[in-house]
mmCIF file of C-alpha atoms in Angstrom:
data_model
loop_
_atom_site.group_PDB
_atom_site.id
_atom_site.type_symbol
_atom_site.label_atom_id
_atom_site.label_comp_id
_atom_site.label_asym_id
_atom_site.label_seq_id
_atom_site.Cartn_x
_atom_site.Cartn_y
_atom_site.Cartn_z
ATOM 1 C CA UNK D 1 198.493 133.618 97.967
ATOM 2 C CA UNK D 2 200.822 131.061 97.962
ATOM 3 C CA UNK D 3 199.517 126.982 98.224
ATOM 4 C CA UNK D 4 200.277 126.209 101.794
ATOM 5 C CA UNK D 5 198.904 129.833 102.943
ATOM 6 C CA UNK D 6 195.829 128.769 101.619
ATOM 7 C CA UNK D 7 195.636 125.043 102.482
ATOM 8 C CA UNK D 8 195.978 126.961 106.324
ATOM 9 C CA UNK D 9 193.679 129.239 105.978
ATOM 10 C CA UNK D 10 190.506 127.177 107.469
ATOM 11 C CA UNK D 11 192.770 126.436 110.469
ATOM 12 C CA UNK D 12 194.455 129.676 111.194
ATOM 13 C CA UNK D 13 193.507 130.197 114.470
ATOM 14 C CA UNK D 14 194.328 126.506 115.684
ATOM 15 C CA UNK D 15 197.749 126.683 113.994
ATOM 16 C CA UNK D 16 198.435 129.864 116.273
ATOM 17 C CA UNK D 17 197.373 128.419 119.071
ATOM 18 C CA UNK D 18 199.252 125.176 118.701
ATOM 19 C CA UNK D 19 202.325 127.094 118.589
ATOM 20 C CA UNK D 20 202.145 128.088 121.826
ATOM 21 C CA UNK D 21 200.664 125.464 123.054
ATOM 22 C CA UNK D 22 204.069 123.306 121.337
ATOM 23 C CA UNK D 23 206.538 125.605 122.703
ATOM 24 C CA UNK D 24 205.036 125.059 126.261
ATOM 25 C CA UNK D 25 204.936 120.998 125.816
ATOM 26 C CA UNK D 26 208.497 121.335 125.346
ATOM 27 C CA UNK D 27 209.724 123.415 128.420
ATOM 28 C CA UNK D 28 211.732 122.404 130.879
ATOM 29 C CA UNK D 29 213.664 123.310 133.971
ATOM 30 C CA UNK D 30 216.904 123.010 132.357
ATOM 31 C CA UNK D 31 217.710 126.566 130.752
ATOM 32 C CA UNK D 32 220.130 124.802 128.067
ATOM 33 C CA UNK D 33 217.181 122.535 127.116
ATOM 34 C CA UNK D 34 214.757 125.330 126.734
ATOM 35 C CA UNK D 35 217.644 127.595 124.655
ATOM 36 C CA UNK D 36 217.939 124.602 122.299
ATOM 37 C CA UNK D 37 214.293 123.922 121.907
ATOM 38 C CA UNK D 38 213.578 127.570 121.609
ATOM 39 C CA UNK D 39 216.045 127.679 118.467
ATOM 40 C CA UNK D 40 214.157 124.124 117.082
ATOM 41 C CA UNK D 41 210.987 125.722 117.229
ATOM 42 C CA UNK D 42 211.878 129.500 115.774
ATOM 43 C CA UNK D 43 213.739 127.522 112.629
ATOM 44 C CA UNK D 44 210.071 125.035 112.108
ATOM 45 C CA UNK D 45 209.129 123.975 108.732
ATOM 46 C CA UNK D 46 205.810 124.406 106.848
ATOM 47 C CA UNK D 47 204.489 122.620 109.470
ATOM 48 C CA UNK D 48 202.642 120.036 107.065
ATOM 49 C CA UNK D 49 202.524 117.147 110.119
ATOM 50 C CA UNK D 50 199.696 119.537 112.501
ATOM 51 C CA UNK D 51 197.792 120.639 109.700
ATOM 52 C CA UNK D 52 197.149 117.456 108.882
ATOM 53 C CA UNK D 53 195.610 116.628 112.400
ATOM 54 C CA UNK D 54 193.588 119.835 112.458
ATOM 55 C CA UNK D 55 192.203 119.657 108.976
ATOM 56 C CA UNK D 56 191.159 115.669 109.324
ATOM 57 C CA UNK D 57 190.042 116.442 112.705
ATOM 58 C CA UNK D 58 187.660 119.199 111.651
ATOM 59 C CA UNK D 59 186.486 117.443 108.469
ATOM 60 C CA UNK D 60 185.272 114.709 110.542
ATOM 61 C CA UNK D 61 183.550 116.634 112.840
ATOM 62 C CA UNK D 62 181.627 119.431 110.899
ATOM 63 C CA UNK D 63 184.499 122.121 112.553
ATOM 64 C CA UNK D 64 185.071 120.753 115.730
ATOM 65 C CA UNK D 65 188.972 120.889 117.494
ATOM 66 C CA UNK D 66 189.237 120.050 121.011
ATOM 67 C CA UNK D 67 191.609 119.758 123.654
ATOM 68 C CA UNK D 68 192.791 116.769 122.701
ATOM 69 C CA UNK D 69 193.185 117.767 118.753
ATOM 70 C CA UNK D 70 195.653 120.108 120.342
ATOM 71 C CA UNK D 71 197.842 116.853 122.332
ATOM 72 C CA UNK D 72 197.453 115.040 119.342
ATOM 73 C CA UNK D 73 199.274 117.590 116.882
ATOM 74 C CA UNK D 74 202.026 118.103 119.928
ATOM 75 C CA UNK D 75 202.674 114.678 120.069
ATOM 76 C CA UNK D 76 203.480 114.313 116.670
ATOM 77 C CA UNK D 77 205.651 117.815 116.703
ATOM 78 C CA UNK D 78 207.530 116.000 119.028
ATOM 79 C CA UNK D 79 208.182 112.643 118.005
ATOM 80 C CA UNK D 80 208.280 114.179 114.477
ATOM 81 C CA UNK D 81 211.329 116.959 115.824
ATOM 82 C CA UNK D 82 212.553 114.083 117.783
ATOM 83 C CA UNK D 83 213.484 111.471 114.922
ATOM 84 C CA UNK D 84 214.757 114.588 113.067
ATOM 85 C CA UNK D 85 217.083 115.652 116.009
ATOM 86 C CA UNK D 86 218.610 111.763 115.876
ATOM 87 C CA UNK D 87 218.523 111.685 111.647
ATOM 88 C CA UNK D 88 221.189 114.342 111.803
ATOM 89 C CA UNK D 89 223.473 113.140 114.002
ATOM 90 C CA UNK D 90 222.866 109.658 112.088
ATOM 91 C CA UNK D 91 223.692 111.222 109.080
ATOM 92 C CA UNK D 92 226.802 113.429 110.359
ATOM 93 C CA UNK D 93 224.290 116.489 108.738
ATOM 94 C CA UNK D 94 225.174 119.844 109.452
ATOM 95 C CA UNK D 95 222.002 121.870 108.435
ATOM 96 C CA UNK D 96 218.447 121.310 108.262
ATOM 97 C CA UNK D 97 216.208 123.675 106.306
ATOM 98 C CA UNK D 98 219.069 125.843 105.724
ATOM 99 C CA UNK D 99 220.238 126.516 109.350
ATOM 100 C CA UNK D 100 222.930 124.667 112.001
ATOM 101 C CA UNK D 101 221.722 121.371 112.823
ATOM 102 C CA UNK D 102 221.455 121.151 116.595
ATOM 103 C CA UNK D 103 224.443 118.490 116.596
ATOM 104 C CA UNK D 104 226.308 121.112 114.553
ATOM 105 C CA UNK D 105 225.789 123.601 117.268
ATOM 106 C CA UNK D 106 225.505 122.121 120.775
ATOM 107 C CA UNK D 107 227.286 118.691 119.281
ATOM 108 C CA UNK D 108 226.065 114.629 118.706
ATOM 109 C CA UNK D 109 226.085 113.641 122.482
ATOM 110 C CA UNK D 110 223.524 116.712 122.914
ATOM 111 C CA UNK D 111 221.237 116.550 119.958
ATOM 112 C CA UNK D 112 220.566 112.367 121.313
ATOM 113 C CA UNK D 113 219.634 113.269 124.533
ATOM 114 C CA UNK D 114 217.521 116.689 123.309
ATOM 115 C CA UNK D 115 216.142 113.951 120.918
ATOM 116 C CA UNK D 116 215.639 111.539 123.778
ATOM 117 C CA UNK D 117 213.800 114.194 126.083
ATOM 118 C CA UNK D 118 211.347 115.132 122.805
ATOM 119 C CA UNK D 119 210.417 111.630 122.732
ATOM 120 C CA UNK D 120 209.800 111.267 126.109
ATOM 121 C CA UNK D 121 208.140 114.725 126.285
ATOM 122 C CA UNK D 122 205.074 113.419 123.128
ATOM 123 C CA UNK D 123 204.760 110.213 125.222
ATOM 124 C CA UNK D 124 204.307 111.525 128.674
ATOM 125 C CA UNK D 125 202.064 114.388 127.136
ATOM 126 C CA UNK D 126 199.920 111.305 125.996
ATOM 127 C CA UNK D 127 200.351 109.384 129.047
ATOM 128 C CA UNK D 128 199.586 112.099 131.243
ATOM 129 C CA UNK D 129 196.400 113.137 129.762
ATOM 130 C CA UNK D 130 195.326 109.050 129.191
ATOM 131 C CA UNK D 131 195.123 109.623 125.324
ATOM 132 C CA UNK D 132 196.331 105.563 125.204
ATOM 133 C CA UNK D 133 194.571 105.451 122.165
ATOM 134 C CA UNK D 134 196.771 108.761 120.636
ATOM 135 C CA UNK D 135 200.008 107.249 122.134
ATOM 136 C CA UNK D 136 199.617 103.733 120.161
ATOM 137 C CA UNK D 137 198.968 105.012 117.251
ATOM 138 C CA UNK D 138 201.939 107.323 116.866
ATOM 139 C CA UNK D 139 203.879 104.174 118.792
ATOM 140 C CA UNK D 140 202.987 101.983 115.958
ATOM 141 C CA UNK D 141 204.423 104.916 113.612
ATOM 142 C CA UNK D 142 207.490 105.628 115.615
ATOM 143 C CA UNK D 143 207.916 101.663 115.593
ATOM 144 C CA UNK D 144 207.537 101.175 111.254
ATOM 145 C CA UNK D 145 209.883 104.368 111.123
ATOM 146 C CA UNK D 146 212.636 102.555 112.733
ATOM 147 C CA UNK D 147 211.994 99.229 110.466
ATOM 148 C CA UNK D 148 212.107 101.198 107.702
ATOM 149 C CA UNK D 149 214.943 102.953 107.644
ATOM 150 C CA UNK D 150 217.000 99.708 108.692
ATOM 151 C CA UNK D 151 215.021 98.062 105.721
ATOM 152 C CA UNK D 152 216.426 100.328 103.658
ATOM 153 C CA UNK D 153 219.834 100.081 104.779
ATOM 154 C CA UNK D 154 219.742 96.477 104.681
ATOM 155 C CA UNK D 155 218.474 96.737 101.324
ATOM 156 C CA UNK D 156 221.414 99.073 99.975
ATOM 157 C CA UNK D 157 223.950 96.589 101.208
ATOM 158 C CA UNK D 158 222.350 94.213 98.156
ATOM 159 C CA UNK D 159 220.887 96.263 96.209
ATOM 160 C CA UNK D 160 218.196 93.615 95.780
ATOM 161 C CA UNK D 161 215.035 95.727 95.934
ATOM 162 C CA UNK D 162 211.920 94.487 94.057
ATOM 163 C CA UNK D 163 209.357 96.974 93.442
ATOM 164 C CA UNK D 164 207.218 95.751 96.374
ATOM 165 C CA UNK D 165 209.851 95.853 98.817
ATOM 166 C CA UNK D 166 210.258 99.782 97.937
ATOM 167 C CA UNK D 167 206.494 100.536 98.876
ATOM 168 C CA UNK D 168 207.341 98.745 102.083
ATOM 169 C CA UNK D 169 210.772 100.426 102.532
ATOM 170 C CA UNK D 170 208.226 103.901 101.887
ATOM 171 C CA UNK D 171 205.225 102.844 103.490
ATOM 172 C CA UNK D 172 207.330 102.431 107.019
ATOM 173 C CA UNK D 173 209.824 105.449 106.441
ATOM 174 C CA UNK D 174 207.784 108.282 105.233
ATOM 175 C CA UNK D 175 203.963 107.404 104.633
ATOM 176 C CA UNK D 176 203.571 105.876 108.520
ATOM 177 C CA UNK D 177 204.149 109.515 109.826
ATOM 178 C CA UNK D 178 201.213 111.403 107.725
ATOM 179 C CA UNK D 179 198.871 108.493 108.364
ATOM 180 C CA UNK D 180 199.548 108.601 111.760
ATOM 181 C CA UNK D 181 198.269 112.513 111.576
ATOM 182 C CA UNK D 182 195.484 111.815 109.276
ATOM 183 C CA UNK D 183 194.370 108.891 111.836
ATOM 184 C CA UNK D 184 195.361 110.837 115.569
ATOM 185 C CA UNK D 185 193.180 114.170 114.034
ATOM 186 C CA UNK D 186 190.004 111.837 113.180
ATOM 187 C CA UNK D 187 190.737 109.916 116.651
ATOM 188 C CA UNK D 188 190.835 112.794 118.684
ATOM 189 C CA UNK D 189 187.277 114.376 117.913
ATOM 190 C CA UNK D 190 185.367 110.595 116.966
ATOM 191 C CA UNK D 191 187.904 107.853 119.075
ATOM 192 C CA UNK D 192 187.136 104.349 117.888
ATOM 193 C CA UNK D 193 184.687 105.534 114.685
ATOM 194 C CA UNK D 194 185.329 104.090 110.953
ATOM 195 C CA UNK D 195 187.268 107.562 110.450
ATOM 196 C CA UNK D 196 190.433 106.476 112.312
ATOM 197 C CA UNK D 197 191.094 104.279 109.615
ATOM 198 C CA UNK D 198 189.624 105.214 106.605
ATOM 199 C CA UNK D 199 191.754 108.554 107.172
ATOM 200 C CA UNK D 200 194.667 106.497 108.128
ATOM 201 C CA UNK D 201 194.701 105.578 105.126
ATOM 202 C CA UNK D 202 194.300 108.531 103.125
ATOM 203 C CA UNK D 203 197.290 109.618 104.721
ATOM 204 C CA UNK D 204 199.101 106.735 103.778
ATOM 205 C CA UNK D 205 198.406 107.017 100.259
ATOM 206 C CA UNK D 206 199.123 110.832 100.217
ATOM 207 C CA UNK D 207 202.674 110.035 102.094
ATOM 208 C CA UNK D 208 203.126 107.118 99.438
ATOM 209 C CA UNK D 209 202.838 110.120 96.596
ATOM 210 C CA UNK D 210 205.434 112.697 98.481
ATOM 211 C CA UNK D 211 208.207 110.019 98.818
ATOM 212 C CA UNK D 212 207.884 109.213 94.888
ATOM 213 C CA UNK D 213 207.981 112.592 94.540
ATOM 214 C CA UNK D 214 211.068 113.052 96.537
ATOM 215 C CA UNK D 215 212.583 110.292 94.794
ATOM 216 C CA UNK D 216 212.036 112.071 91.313
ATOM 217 C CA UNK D 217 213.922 115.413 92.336
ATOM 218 C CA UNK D 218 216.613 113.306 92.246
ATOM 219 C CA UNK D 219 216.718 113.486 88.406
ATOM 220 C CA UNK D 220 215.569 116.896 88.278
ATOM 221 C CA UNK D 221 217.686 120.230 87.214
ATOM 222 C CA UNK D 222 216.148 122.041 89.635
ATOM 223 C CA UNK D 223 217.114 124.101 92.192
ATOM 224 C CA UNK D 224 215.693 122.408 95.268
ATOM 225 C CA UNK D 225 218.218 122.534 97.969
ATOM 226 C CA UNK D 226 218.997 118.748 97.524
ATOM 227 C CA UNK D 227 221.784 118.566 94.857
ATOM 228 C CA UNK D 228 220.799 115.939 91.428
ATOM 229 C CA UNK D 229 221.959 112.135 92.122
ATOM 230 C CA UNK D 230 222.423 112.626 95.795
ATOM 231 C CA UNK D 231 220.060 109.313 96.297
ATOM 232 C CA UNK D 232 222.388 107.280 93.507
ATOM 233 C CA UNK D 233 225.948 108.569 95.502
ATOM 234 C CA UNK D 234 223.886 107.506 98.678
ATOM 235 C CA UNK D 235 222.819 103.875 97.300
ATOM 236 C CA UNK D 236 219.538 104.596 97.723
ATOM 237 C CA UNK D 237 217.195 102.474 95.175
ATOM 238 C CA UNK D 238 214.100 104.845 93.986
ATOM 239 C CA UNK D 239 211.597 104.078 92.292
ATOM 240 C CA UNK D 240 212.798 105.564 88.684
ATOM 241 C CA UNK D 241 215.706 103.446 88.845
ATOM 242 C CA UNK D 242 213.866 100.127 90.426
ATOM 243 C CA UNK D 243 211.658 100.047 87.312
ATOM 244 C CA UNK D 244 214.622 100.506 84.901
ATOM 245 C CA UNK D 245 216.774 97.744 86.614
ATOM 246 C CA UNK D 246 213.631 95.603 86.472
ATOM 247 C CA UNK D 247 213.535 96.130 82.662
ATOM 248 C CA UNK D 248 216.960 96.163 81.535
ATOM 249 C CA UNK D 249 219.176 93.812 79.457
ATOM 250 C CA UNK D 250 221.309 91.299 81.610
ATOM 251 C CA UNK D 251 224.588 93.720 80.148
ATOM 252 C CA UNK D 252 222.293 97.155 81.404
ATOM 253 C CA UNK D 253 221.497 95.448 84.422
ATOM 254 C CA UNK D 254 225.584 94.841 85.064
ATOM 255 C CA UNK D 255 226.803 98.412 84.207
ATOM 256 C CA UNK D 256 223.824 99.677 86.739
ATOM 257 C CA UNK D 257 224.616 97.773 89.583
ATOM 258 C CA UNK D 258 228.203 98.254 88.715
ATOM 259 C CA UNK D 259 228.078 101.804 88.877
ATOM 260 C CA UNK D 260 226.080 102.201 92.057
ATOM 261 C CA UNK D 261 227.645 99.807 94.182
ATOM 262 C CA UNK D 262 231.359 100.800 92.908
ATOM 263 C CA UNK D 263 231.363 104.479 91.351
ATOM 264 C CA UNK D 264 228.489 106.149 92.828
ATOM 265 C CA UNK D 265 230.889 109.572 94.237
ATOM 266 C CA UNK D 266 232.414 109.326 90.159
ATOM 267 C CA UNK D 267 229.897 112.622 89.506
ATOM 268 C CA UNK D 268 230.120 111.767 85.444
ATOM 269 C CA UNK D 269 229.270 108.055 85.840
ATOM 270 C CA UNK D 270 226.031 109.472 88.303
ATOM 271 C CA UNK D 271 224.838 111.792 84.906
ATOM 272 C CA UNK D 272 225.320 109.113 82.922
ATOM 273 C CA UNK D 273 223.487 106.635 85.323
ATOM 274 C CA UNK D 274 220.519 109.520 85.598
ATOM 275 C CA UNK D 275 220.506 109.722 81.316
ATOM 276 C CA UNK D 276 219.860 105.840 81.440
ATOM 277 C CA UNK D 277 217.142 106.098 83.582
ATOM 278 C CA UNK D 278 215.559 109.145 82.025
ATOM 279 C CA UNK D 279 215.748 107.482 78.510
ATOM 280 C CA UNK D 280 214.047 104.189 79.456
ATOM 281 C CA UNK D 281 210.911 105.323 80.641
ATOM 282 C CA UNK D 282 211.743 105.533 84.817
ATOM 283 C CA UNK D 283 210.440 109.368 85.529
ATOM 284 C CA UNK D 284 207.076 108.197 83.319
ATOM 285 C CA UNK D 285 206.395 104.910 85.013
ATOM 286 C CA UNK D 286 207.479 106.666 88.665
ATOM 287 C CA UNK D 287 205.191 109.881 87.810
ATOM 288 C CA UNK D 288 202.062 107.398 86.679
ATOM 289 C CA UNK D 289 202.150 105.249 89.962
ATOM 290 C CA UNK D 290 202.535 108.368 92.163
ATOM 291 C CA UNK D 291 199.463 109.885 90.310
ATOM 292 C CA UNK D 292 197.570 106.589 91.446
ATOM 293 C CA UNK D 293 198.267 107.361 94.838
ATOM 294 C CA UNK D 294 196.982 110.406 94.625
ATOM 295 C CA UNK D 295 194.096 109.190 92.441
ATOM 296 C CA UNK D 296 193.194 106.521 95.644
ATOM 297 C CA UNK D 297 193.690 109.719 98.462
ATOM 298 C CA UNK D 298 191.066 111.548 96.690
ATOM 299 C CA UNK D 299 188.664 108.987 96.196
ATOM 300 C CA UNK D 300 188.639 108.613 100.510
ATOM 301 C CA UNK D 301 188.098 112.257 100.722
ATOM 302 C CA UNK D 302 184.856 112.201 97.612
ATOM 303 C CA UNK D 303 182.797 110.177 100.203
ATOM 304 C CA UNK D 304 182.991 113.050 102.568
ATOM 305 C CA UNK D 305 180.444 116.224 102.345
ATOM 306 C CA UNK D 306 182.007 119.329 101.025
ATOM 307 C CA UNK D 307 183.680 121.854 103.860
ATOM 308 C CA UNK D 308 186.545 124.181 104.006
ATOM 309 C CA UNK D 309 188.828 121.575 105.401
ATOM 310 C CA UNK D 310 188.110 119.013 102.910
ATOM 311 C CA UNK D 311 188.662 121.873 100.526
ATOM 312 C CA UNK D 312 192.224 122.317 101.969
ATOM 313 C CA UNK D 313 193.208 118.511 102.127
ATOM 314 C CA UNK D 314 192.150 118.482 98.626
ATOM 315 C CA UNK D 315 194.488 120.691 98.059
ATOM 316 C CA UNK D 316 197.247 119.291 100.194
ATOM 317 C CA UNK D 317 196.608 115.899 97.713
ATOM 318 C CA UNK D 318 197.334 118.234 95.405
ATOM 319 C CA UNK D 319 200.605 120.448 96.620
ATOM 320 C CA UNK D 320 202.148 116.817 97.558
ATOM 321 C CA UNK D 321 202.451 115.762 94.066
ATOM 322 C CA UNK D 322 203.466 119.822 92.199
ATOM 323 C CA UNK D 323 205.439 121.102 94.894
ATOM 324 C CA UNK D 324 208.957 122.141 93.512
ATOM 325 C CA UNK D 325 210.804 121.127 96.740
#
């Protein structure tokens, strides 16, 4: 049985259910809207963002999902398929997961406002139900998202990052959303109990592992639908190649820099840029810190009795940091 099959297992039933219950929260009176949110939801993911919020949720409650359990995973659908709607029309990208973008199908000025109507959809869905405690804790996400990613990009203008302004840059960008899961599944069965954040923070620290993990496939041979050096041609600093500017000779330091700011699409200087990095130790030091992570997100989830849904999330902490894509 393949990983994810079995991290879902414990939370079949509520996964099926969801999906219905997702494809209603999106409907609308507009038949374009619903043909476009019809295709989003047919082309979905592994759907890693509700399992979250039903496996914390149940942990925390010896098996209990409610109503609200059920919002709170919409919401984040939403907001989640939202920011992913904009991110390609940011990025000019013409597939996600392997299929048409929507920009590439229905064009930019429609993906923004099918973006813009998700949004509003996981907030009124919150507002309408007076989940106020759901809807600030996925604001607060949506909110460090947006910092992030213009972080970043302010960032890669310099190319001045210090190690601790990368765990910002992934704390906001990526880690924010799966905390925000961990922390709306524990506050929709047990609002206002230590869980919130004590799982808030196991999600954190398992969304801390993923990015590094992303960030190392960019020096990997494998086949993982994201092509080698695509970070480096995109100026993006990872961790690998933070450490190894950090540690480099003043003349290293130079011919780095150099070669990301001013021949980053020159596909032999990127190889040669991804040999430096492997040969001075980046993919170890980058592989031991994300380990830590992962080290800290199991240590929140020891002080909990054992269950099926622990079971899974230990395994999640686990499929974050040996998944192949």
């Amino acid at each position: 049985m393949k990983i994810v099959e079995q991290i879902k297992q414990p939370i079949a039933f509520e996964m099926d259910l969801f999906e219905q219950k997702f494809l209603l929260s999106m409907s609308s009176k507009v038949a374009l809207l619903n043909r476009i949110t019809t295709y989003i939801v047919n082309r979905k993911g592994k759907q890693m963002r509700p399992m979250f919020v039903f496996l914390v949720a149940k942990m925390v409650s010896n098996g209990e999902a409610i109503e609200r359990t059920y919002r709170g995973a919409s919401v984040i659908e939403l907001i989640h398929t939202a920011t992913l709607v904009h991110d390609d029309v940011v990025d000019d990208s013409n597939r996600r997961r392997g299929f048409f973008s929507v920009n590439a199908l229905w064009k930019n000025k429609i993906a923004v406002l099918i973006g813009d109507y998700l949004l509003s959809k996981g907030l009124l869905l919150s507002i309408d139900n007076n989940d106020f405690d759901l809807l600030k804790i996925i604001s607060v996400a949506v909110r460090e998202m947006s910092e992030g990613e213009l972080l970043q990009i302010e960032k890669a203008r310099k190319l001045d990052i210090t190690e601790d302004v990368y765990y910002e840059i992934i704390r906001q960008k990526t880690a924010t959303l799966i905390a925000a899961c961990c922390s709306l599944g524990a506050a929709s069965v047990k609002p206002e109990s230590e869980h919130v954040e004590k799982m808030r923070k196991f999600g954190e620290l398992i969304g801390m592992a993923f990015q590094i993990k992303d960030d190392l496939f960019d020096y990997s041979e494998d086949q993982i639908g994201k092509p080698t050096g695509i970070d480096i041609k995109e100026q993006k600093m990872t961790l690998p190649l933070i450490y190894v500017l950090n540690n480099a000779d003043k003349k290293d330091k130079k011919w780095l820099i150099n070669s990301i700011k001013n021949h980053n699409k020159d596909k032999k200087r990127v190889k040669e840029v991804i040999a430096f990095v492997k040969a001075n130790g980046g993919l170890e030091y980058a592989i031991s810190k994300m380990k830590q992570f992962q080290i800290e997100a199991q240590e929140i989830l020891n002080t909990y009795p054992d269950s099926d849904y622990k079971n899974s999330l230990e395994l999640m902490v686990t499929y974050v940091i040996d998944r192949k894509k």
